[in-house]
PDB file of C-alpha atoms in Angstrom:
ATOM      1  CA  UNK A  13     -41.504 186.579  68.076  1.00  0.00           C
ATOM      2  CA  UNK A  14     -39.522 186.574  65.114  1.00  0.00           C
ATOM      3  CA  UNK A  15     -37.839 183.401  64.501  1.00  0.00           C
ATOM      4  CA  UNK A  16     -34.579 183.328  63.085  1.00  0.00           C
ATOM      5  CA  UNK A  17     -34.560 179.536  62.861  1.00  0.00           C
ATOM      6  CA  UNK A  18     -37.832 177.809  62.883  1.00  0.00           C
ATOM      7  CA  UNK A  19     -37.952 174.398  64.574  1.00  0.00           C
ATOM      8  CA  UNK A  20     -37.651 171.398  62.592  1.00  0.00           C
ATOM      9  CA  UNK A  21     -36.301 168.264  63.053  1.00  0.00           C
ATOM     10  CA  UNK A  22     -33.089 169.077  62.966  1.00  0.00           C
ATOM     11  CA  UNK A  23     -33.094 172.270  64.352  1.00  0.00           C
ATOM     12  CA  UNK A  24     -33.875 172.233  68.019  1.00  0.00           C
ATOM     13  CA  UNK A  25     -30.437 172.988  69.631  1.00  0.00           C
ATOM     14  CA  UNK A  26     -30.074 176.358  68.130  1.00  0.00           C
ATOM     15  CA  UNK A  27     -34.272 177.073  68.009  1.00  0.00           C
ATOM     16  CA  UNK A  28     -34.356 176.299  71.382  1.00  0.00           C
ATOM     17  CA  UNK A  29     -30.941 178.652  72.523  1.00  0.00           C
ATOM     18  CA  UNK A  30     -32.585 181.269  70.439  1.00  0.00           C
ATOM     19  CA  UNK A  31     -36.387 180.934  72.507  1.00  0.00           C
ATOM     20  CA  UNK A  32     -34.773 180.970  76.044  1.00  0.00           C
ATOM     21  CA  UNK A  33     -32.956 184.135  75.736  1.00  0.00           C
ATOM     22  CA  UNK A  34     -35.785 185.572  73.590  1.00  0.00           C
ATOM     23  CA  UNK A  35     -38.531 184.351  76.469  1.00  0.00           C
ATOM     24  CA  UNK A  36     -35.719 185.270  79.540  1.00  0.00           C
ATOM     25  CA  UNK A  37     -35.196 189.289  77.968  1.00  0.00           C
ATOM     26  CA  UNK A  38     -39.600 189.568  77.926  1.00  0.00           C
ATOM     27  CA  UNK A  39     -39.468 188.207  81.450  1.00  0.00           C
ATOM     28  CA  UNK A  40     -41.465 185.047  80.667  1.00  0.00           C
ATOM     29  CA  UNK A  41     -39.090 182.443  80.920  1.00  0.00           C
ATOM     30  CA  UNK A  42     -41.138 181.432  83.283  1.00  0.00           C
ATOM     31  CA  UNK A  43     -44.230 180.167  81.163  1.00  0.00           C
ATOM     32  CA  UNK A  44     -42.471 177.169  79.997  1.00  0.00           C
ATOM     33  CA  UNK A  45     -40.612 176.440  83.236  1.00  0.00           C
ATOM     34  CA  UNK A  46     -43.955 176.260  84.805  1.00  0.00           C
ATOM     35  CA  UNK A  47     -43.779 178.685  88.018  1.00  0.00           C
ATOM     36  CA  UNK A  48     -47.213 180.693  87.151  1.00  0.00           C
ATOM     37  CA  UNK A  49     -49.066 181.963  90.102  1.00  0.00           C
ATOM     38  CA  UNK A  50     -51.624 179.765  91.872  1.00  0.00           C
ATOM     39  CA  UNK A  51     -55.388 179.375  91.052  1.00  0.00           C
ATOM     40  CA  UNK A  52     -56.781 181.972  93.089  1.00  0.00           C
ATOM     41  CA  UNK A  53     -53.605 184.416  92.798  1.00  0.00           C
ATOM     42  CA  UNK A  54     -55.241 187.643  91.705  1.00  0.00           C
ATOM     43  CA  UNK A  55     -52.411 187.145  88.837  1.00  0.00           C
ATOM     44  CA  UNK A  56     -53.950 184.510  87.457  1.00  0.00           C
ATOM     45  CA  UNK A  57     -55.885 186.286  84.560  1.00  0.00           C
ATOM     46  CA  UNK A  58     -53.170 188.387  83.249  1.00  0.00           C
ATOM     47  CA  UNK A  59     -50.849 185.434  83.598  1.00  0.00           C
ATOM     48  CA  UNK A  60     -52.963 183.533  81.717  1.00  0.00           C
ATOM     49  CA  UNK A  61     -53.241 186.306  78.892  1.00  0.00           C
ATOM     50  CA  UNK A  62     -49.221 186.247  78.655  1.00  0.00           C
ATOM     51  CA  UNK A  63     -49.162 182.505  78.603  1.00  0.00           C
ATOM     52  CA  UNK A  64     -51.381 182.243  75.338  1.00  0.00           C
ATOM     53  CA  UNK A  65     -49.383 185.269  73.428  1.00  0.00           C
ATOM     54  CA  UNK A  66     -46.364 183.063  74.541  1.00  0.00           C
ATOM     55  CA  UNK A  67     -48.106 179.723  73.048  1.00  0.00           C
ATOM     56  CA  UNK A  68     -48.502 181.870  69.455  1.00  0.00           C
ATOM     57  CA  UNK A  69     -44.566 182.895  69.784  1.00  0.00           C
ATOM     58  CA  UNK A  70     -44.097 179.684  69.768  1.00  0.00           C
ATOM     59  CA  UNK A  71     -46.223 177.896  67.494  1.00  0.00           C
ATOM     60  CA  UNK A  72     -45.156 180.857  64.753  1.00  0.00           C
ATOM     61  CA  UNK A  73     -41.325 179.819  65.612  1.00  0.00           C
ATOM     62  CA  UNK A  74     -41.931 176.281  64.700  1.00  0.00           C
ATOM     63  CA  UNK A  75     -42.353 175.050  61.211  1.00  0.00           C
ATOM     64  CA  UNK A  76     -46.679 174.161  60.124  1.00  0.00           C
ATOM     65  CA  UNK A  77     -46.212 170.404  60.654  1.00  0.00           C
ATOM     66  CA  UNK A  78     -44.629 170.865  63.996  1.00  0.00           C
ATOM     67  CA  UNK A  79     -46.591 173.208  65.347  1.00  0.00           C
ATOM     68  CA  UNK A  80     -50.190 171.447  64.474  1.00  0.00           C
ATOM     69  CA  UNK A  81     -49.149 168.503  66.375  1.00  0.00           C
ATOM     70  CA  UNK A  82     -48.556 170.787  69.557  1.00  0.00           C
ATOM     71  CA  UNK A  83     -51.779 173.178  68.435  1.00  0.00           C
ATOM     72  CA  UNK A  84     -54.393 171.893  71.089  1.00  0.00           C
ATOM     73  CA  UNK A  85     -51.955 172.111  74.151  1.00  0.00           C
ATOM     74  CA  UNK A  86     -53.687 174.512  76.655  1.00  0.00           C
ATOM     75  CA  UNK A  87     -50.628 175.937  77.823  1.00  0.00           C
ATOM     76  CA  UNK A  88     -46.664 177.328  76.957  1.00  0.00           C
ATOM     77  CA  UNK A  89     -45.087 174.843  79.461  1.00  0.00           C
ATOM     78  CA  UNK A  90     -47.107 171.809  77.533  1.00  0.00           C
ATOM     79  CA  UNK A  91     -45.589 172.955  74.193  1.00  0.00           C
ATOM     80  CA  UNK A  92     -42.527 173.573  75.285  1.00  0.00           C
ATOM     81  CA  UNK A  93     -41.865 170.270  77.651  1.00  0.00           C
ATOM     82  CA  UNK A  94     -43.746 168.092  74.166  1.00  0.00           C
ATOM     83  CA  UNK A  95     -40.658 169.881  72.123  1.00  0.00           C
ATOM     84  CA  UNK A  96     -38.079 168.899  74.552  1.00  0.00           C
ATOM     85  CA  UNK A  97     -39.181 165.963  75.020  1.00  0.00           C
ATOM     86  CA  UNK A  98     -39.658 165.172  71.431  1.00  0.00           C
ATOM     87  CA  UNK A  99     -36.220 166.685  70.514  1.00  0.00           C
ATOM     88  CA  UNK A 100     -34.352 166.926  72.304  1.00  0.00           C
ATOM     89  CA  UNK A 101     -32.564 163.658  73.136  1.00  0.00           C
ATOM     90  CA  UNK A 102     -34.323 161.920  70.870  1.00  0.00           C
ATOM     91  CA  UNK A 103     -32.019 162.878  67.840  1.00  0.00           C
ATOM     92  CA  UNK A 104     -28.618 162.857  69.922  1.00  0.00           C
ATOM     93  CA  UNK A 105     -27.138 159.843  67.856  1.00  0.00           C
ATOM     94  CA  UNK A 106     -28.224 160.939  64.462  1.00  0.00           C
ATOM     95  CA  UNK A 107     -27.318 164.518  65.598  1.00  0.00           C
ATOM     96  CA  UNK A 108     -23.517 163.700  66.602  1.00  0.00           C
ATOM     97  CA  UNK A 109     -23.240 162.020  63.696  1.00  0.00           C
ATOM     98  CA  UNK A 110     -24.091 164.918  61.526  1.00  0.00           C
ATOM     99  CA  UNK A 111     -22.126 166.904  63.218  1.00  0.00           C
ATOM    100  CA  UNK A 112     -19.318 164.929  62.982  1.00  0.00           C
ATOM    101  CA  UNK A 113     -19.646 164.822  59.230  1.00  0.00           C
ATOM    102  CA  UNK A 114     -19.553 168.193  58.852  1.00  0.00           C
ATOM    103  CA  UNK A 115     -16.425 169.180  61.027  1.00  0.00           C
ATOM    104  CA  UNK A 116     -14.590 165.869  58.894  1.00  0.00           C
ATOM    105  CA  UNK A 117     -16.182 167.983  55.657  1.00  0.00           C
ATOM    106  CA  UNK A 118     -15.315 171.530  56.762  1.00  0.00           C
ATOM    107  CA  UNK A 119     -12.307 173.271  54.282  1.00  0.00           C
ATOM    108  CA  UNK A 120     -10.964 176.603  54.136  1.00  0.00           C
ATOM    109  CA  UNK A 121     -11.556 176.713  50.051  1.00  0.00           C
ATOM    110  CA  UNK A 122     -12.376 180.433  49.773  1.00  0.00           C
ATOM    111  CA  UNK A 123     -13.004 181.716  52.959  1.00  0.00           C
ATOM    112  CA  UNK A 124     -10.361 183.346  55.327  1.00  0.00           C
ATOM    113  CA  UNK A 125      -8.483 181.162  58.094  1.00  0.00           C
ATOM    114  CA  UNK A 126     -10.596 183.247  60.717  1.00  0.00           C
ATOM    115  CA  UNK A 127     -14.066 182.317  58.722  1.00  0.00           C
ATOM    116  CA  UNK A 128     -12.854 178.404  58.940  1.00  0.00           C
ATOM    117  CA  UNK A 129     -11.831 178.274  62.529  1.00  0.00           C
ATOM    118  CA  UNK A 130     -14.850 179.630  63.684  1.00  0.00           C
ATOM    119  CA  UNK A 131     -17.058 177.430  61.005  1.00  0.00           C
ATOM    120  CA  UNK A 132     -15.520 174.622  63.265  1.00  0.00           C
ATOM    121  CA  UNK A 133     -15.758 176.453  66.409  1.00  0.00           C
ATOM    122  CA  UNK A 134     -18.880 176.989  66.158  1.00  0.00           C
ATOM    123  CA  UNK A 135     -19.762 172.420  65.296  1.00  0.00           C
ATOM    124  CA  UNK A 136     -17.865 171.820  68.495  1.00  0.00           C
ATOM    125  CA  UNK A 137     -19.858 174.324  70.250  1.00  0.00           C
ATOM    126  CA  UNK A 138     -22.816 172.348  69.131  1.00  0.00           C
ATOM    127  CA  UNK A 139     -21.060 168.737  69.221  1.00  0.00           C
ATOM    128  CA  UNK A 140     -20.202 169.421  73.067  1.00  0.00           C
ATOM    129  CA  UNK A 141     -23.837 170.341  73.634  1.00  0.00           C
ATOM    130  CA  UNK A 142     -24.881 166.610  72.842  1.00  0.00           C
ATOM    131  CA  UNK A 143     -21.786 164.924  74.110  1.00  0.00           C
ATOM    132  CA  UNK A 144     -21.991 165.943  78.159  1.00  0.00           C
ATOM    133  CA  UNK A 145     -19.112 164.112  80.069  1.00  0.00           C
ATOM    134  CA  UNK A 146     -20.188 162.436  83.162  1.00  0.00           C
ATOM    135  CA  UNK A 147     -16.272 161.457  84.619  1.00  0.00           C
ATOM    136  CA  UNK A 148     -15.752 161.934  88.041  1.00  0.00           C
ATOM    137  CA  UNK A 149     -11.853 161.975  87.956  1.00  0.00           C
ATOM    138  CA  UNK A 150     -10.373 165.524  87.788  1.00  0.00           C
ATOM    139  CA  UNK A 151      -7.159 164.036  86.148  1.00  0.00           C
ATOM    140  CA  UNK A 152      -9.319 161.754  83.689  1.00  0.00           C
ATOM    141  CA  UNK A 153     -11.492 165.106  82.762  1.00  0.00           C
ATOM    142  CA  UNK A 154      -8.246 167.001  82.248  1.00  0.00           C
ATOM    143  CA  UNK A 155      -6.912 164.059  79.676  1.00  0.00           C
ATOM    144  CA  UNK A 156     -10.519 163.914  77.730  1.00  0.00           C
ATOM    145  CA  UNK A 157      -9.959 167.275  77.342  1.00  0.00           C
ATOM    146  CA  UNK A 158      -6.443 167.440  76.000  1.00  0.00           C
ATOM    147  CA  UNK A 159      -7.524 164.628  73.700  1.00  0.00           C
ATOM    148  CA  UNK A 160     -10.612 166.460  72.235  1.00  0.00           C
ATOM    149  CA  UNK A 161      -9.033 169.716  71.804  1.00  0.00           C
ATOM    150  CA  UNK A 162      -5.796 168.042  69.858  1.00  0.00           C
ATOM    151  CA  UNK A 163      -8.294 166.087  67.482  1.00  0.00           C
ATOM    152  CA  UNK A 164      -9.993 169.500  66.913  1.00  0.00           C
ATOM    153  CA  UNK A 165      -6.752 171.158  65.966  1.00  0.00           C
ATOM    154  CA  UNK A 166      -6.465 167.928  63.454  1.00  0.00           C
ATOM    155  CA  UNK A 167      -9.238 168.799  62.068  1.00  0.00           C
ATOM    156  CA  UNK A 168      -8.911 172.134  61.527  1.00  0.00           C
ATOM    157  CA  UNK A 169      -5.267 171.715  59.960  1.00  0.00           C
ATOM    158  CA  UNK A 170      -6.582 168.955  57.847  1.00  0.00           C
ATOM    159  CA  UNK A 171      -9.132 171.529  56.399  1.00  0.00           C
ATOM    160  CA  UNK A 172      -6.868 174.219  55.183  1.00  0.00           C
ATOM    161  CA  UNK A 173      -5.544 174.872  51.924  1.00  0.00           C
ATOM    162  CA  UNK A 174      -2.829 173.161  50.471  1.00  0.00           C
ATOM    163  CA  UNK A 175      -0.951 176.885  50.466  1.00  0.00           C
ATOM    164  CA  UNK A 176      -0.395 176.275  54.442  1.00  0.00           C
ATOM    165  CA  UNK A 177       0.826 172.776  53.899  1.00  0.00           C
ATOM    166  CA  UNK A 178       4.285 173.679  55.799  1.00  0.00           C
ATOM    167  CA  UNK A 179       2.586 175.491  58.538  1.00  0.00           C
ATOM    168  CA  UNK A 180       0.717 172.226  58.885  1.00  0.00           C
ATOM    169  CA  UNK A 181       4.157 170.609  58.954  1.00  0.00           C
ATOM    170  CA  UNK A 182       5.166 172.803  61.755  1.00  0.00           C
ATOM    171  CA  UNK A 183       2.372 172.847  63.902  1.00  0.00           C
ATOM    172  CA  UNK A 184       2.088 168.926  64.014  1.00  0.00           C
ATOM    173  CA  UNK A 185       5.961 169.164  64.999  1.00  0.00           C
ATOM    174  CA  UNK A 186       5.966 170.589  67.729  1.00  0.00           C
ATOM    175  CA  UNK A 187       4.436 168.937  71.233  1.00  0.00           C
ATOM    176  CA  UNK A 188       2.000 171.682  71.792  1.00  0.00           C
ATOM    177  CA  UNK A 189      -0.716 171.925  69.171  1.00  0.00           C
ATOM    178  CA  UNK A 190      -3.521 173.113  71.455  1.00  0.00           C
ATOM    179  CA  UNK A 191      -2.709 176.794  71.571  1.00  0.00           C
ATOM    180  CA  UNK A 192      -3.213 176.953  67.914  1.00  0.00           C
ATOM    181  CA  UNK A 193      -6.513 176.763  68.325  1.00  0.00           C
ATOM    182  CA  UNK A 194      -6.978 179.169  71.416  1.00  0.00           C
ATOM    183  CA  UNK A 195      -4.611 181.569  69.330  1.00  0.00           C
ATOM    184  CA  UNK A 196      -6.847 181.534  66.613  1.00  0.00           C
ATOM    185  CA  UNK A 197      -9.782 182.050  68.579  1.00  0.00           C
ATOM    186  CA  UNK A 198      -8.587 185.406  70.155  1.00  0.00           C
TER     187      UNK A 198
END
């Protein structure tokens, strides 16, 4: 399997979005989810063959210190619930955090508006993947929403140049800053 991002610490959101497509388009998904045939299913063997090239993808997509903790696991669905369970919550504080630092640190300097917006597109993408809302209420959904997606247009106005300083102006006039950013994303 070849890696583009080899799990680390930090890096388990986007090694493990990478893994489950990667697993999901070789049809073997299935190897960590744990719904293998039964002993006795005349399956069994070449399941079992699958399962330990799957165990090597993943050990070889994880960085040396990582994957000799999770090296005498006897099967894919062992490694892959020890890594979820390792990283996956475990880091959520620490991880908003970051993330938060780095949308508050994101400027345009020299890259286009496009390359910006999307630089922050793609932190929320990963902030909203730790930060699941659990409210019930439609309407109080609907107002979380507004509220995150005008902060988010802050911060991407606070981030450009000083050239677009009277844009900024303008768009923080007017009632409706939201589409700026749903503009800018199409």
């Amino acid at each position: 399997m070849l890696a583009i991002c080899k799990l680390n610490e930090k890096t388990y959101l986007k090694w493990s979005q990478f893994v489950e497509p990667y697993l999901k388009g070789k049809g073997r998904l299935s190897h960590v989810l744990g719904t293998g045939p039964k002993r006795g299913d005349p399956t069994v063997e070449e399941w079992d063959k699958d399962d330990s090239m799957i165990m090597s993808w993943l050990w070889d997509s994880m960085n040396l210190a990582i994957s000799d903790t999770h090296m005498f696991l006897t099967i894919a669905k062992e490694i892959w619930d020890s890594i979820c369970r390792t990283y996956s919550k475990a880091c959520d504080a620490a991880q908003v955090y970051e993330i938060k630092v780095k949308t508050s640190a994101t400027k345009q300097g020299s890259k286009t508006v496009i390359e910006c917006a999307n630089s922050l597109k793609n932190l929320w993408q990963e902030l909203d993947h730790y930060r699941v809302s659990e409210m019930k209420c439609l309407k109080d959904i609907a107002v979380l929403k507004n509220f995150i997606e005008k902060d988010r247009v802050y911060d991407f106005l606070a981030g450009l140049n000083p050239e677009f300083d009277q844009v900024r102006v303008q768009i923080l006039g007017k009632e409706e800053t939201i589409s700026l950013i749903r503009v800018e994303e199409s």
